[in-house]
CSV table of C-alpha atoms and ligand atoms in Angstrom, one decimal:
chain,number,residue,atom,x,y,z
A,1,UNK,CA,-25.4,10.2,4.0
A,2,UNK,CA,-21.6,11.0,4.3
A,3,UNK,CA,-20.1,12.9,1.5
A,4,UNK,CA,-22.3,12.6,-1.4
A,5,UNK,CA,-21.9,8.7,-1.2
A,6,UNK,CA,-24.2,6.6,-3.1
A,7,UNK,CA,-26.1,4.7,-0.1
A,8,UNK,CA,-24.7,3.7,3.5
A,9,UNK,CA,-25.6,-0.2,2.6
A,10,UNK,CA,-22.5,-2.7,3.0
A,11,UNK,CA,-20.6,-3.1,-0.2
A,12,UNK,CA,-18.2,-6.2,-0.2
A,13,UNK,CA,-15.3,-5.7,-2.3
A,14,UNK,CA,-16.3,-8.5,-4.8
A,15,UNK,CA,-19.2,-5.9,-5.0
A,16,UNK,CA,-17.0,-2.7,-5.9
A,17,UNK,CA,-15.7,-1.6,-9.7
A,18,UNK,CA,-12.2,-2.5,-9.3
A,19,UNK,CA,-11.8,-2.6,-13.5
A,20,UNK,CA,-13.7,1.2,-13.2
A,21,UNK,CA,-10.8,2.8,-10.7
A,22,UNK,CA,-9.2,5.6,-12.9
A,23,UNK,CA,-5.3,5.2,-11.6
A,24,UNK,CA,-4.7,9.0,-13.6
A,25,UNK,CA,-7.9,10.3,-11.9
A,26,UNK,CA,-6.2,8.6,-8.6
A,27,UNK,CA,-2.7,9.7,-9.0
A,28,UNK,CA,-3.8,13.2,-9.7
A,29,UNK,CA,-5.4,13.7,-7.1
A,30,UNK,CA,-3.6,11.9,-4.4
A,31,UNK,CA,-0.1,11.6,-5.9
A,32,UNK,CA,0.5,14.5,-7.9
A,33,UNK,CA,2.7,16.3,-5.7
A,34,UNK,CA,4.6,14.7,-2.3
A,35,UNK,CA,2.0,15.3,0.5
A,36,UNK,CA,3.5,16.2,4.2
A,37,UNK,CA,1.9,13.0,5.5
A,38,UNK,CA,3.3,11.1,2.2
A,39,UNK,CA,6.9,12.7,3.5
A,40,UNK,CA,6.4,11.6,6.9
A,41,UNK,CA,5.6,7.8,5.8
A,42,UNK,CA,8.0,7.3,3.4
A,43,UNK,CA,11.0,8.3,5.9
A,44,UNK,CA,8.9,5.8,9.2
A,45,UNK,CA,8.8,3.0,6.6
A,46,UNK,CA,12.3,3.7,4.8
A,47,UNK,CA,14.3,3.5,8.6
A,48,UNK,CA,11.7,0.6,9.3
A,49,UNK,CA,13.6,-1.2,6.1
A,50,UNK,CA,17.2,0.4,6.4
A,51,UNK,CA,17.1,-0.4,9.9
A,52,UNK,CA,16.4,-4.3,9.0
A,53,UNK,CA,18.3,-4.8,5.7
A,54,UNK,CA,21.4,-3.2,6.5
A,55,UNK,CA,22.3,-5.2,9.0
A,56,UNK,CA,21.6,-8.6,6.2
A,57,UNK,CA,23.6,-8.0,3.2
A,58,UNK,CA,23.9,-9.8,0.1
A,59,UNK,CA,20.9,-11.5,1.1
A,60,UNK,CA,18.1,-12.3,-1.7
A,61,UNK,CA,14.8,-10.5,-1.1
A,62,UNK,CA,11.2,-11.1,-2.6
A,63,UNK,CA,9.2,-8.1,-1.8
A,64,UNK,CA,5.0,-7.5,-2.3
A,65,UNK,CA,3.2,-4.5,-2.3
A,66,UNK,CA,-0.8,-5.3,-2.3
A,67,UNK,CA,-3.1,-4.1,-3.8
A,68,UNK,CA,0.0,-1.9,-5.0
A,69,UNK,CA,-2.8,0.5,-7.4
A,70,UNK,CA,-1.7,3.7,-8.7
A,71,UNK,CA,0.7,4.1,-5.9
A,72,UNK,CA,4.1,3.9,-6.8
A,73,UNK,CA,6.2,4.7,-3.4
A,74,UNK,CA,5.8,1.8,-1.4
A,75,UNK,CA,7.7,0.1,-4.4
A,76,UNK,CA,10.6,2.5,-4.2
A,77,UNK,CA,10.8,2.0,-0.6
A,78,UNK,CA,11.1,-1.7,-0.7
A,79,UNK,CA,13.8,-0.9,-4.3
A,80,UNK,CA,17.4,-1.1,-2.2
A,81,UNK,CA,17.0,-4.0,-0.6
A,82,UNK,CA,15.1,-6.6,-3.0
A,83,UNK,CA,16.2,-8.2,-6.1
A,84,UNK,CA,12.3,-9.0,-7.2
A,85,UNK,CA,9.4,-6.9,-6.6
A,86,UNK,CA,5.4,-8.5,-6.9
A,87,UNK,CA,3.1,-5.8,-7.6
A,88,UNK,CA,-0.9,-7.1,-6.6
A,89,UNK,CA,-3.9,-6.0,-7.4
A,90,UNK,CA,-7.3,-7.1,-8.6
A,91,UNK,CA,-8.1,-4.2,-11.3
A,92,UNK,CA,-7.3,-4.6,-14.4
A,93,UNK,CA,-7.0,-0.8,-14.6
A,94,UNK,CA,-4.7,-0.4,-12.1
A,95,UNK,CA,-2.3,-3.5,-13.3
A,96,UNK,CA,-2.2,-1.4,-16.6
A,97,UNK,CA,-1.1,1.5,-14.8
A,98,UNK,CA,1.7,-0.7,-13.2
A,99,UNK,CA,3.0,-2.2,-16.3
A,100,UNK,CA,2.8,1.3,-18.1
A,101,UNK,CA,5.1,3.1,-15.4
A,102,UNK,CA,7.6,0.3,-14.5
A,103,UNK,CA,7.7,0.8,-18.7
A,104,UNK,CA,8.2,4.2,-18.4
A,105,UNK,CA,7.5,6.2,-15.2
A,106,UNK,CA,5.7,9.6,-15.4
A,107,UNK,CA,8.0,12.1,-13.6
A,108,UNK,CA,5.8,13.1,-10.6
A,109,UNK,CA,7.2,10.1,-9.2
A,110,UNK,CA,10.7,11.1,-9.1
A,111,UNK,CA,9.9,13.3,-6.6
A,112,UNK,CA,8.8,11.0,-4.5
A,113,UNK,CA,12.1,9.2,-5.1
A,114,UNK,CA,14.4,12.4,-4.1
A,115,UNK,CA,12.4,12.3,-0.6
A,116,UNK,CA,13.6,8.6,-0.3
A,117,UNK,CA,17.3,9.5,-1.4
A,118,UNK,CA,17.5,11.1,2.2
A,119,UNK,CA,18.8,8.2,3.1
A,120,UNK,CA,22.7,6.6,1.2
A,121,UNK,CA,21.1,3.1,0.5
A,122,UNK,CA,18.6,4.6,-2.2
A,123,UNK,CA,20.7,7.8,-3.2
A,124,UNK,CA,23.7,5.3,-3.8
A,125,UNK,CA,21.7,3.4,-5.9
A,126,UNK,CA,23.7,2.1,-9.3
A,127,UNK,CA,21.9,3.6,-12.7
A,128,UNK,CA,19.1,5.1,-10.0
A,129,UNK,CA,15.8,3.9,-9.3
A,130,UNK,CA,13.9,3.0,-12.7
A,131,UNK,CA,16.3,0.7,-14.4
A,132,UNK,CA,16.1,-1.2,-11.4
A,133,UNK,CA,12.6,-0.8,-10.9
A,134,UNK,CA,11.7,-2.3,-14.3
A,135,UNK,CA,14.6,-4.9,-13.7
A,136,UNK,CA,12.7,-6.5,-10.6
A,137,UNK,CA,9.1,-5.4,-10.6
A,138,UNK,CA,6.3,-7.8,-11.7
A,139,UNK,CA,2.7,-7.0,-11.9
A,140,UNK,CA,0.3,-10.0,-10.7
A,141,UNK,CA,-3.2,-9.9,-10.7
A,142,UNK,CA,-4.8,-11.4,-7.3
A,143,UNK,CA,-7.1,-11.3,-5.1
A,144,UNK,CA,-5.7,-10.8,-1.2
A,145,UNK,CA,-8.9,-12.4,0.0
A,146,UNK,CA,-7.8,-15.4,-2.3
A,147,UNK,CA,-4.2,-15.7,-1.5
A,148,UNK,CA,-4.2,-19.7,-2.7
A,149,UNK,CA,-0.5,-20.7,-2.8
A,150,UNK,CA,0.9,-17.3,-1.9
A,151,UNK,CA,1.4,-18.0,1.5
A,152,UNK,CA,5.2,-17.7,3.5
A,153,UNK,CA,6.8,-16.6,-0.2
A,154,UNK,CA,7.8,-12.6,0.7
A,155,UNK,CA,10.4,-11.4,2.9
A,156,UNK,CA,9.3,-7.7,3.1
A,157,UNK,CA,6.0,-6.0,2.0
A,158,UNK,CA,3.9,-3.0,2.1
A,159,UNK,CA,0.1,-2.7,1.8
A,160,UNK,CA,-1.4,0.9,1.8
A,161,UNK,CA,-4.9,1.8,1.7
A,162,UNK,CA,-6.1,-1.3,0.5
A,163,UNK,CA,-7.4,-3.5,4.1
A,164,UNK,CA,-10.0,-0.7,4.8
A,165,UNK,CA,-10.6,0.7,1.5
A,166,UNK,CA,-11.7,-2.0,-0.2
A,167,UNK,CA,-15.2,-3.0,1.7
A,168,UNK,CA,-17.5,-1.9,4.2
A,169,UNK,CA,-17.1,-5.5,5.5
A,170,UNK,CA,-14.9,-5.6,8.9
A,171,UNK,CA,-14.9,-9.6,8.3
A,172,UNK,CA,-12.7,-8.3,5.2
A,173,UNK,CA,-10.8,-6.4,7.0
A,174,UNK,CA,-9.5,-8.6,9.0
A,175,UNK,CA,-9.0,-11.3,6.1
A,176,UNK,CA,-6.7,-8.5,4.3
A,177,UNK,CA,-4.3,-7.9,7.2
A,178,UNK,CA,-4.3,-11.9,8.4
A,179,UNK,CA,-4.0,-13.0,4.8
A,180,UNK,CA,-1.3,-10.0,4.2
A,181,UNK,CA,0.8,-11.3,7.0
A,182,UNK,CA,1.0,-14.9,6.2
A,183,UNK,CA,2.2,-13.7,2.7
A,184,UNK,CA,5.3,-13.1,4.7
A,185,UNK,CA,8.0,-15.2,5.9
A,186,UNK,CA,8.6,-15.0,9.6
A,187,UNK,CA,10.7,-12.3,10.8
A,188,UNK,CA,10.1,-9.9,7.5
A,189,UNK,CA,9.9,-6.7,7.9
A,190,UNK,CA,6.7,-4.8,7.0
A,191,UNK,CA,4.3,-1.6,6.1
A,192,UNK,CA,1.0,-1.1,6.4
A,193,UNK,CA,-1.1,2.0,5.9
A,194,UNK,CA,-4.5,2.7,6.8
A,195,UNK,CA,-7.2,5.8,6.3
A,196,UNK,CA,-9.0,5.8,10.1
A,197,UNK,CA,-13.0,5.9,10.1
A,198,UNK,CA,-13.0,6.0,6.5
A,199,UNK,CA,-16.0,6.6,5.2
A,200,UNK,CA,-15.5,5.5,1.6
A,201,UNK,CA,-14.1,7.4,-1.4
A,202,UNK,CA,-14.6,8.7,-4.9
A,203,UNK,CA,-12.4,8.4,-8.0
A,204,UNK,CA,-13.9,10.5,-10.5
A,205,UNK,CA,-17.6,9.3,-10.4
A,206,UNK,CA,-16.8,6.1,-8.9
A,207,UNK,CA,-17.3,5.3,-5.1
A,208,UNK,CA,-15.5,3.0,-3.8
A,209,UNK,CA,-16.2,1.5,-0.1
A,210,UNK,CA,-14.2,1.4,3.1
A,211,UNK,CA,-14.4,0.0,6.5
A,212,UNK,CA,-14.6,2.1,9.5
A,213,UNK,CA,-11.7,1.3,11.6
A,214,UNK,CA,-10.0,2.8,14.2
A,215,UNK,CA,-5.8,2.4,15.5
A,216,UNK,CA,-6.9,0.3,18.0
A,217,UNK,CA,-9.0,-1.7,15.5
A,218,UNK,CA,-6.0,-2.1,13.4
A,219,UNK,CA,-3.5,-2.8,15.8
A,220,UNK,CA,-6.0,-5.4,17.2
A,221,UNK,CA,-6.6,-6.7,14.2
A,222,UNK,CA,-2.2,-7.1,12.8
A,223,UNK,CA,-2.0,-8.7,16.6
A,224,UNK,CA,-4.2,-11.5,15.7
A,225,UNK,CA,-0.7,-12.6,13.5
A,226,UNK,CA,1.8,-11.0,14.7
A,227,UNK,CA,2.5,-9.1,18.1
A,228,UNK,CA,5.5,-6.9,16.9
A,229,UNK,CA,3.7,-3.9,15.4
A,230,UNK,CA,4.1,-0.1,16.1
A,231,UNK,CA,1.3,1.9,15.1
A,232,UNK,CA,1.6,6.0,14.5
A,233,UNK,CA,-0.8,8.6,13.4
A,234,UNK,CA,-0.5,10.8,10.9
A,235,UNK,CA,-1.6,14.2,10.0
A,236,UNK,CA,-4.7,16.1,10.6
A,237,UNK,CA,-7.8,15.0,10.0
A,238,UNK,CA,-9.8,15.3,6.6
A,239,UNK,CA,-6.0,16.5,5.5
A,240,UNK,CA,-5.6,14.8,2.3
A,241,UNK,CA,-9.4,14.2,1.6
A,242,UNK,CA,-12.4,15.0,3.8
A,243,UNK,CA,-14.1,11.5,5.6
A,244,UNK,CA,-11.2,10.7,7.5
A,245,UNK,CA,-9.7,10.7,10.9
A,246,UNK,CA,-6.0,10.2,10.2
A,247,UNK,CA,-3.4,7.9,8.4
A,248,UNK,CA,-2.3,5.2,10.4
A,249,UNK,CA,1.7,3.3,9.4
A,250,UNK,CA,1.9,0.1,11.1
A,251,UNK,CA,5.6,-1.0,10.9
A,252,UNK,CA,6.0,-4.5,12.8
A,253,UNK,CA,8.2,-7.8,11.8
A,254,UNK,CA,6.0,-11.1,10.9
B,301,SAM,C1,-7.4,2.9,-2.2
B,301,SAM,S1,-6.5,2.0,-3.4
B,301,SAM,C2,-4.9,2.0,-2.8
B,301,SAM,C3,-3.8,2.0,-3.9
B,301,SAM,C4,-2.4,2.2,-3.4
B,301,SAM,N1,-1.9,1.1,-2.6
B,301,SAM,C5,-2.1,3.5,-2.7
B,301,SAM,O1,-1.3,3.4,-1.7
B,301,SAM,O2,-2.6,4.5,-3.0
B,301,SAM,C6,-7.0,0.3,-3.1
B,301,SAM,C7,-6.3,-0.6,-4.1
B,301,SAM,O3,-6.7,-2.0,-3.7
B,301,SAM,C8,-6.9,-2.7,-4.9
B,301,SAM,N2,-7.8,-3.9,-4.5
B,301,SAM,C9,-9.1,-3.9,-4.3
B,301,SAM,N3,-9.5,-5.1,-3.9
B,301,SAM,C10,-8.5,-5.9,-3.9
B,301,SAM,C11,-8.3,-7.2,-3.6
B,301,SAM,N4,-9.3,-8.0,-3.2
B,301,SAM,N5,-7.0,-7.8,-3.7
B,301,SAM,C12,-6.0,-7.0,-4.1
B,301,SAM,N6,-6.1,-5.7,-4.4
B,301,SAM,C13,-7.3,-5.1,-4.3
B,301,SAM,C14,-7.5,-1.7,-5.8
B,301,SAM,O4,-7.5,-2.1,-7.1
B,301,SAM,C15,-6.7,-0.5,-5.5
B,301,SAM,O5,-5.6,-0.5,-6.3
């Protein structure tokens, strides 16, 4: 059995305690302070953006981050160039956490911010990130195995951890990323992050499932909608918990 998990059976992510995830537990322990491989995706996904956006200004831009969690950074990284921001999850714990720190942010995330500011477009940002942040966020419960009506509405967005994180089930997989990407209007710009042969995870004492993917799995997998994708890897395996292989960014256009 790997890691103390509960069992090796399948767990579908209808089957998982989303309302039980523990965003300070989370955040603590992943978020606390900027990791290297944190660093190294927030300046991939920032050019990604910069690299789109500045060359379209004045435009109006929708961004989503799903199953957005206790994860504030792929928010700030979509802040310069959208005027609203959707926030998805399913856990009602985690939306709290989102309402609470658009609200009022704790101040490990500012740090996170001042890696971002590398670039003008978010140092030069009028009154700074969190005035703006709570200005155009808004936190939406949903399902991304449900997306309903939400289909073409978002001209950028970011899903981290979520595809493979949230089920054993590689049909699910699959549904995440395809139903990700058709969130998107075509041509948007996008970022995706992954854990690689993921064996599943604990928040405090909950365990919470994953798929066990590898790049070409997910690069596969974001070619089945859309064929401009780069994929890289980063870090060292089992470097920000153990059960992993590495952190895979895809950056791509719908
Ligand atoms: C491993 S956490 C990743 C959180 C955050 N994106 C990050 O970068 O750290 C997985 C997230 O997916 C959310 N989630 C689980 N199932 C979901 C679903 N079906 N639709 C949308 N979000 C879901 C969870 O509530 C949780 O916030």
């Amino acid at each position: 059995m790997p890691l103390g998990s509960p069992d090796e059976q399948a767990q579908l992510n209808a089957d998982a305690r989303w309302d039980d995830f523990n965003p300070a537990l989370y955040v603590e322990k992943n978020y606390s302070r900027v990791l290297s491989v944190d660093e190294t995706i927030m300046s991939l996904v920032r050019t990604h953006f910069g690299d789109h956006f500045r060359e379209l200004p004045g435009q109006s831009v929708h961004g989503i981050d799903v199953g957005a969690g206790a994860n504030l950074y792929p928010a700030l990284s979509m802040l310069p160039w959208c005027d609203r921001i959707t926030l998805l999850d399913r856990s009602k714990a985690n939306l709290e956490y989102l309402r609470q720190q658009i609200a009022g942010h704790d101040d490990g995330w500012e740090s996170f911010w001042r890696k971002l500011c590398l670039d003008g477009a978010y140092a030069a940002m009028p009154g700074g990130p969190w005035a703006r942040l709570t200005e155009v966020a808004r936190v939406e419960q949903g399902d991304i195995l449900q997306p309903g009506d939400r289909r073409g509405r978002w001209r950028t967005g970011t899903m981290f951890f979520v595809a493979e994180s949230f089920s054993t089930s590689i049909d699910e997989f699959h549904r995440a990323v395809k139903n990700f990407l058709e969130m998107l209007t075509p041509g948007a710009p996008f970022a995706a992050a992954f854990m690689e042969h993921s064996h599943g995870y604990w928040v405090g004492d909950t365990w919470f499932p994953a798929c066990n993917v590898s790049q070409a799995d997910i690069s596969a997998s974001i070619k089945r909608t859309t064929t401009s994708v780069r994929t890289y890897r980063i870090g060292e395996p089992g470097e920000v918990r153990p059960g992993y292989t590495s952190i895979i960014l895809a950056c791509g256009f719908r």
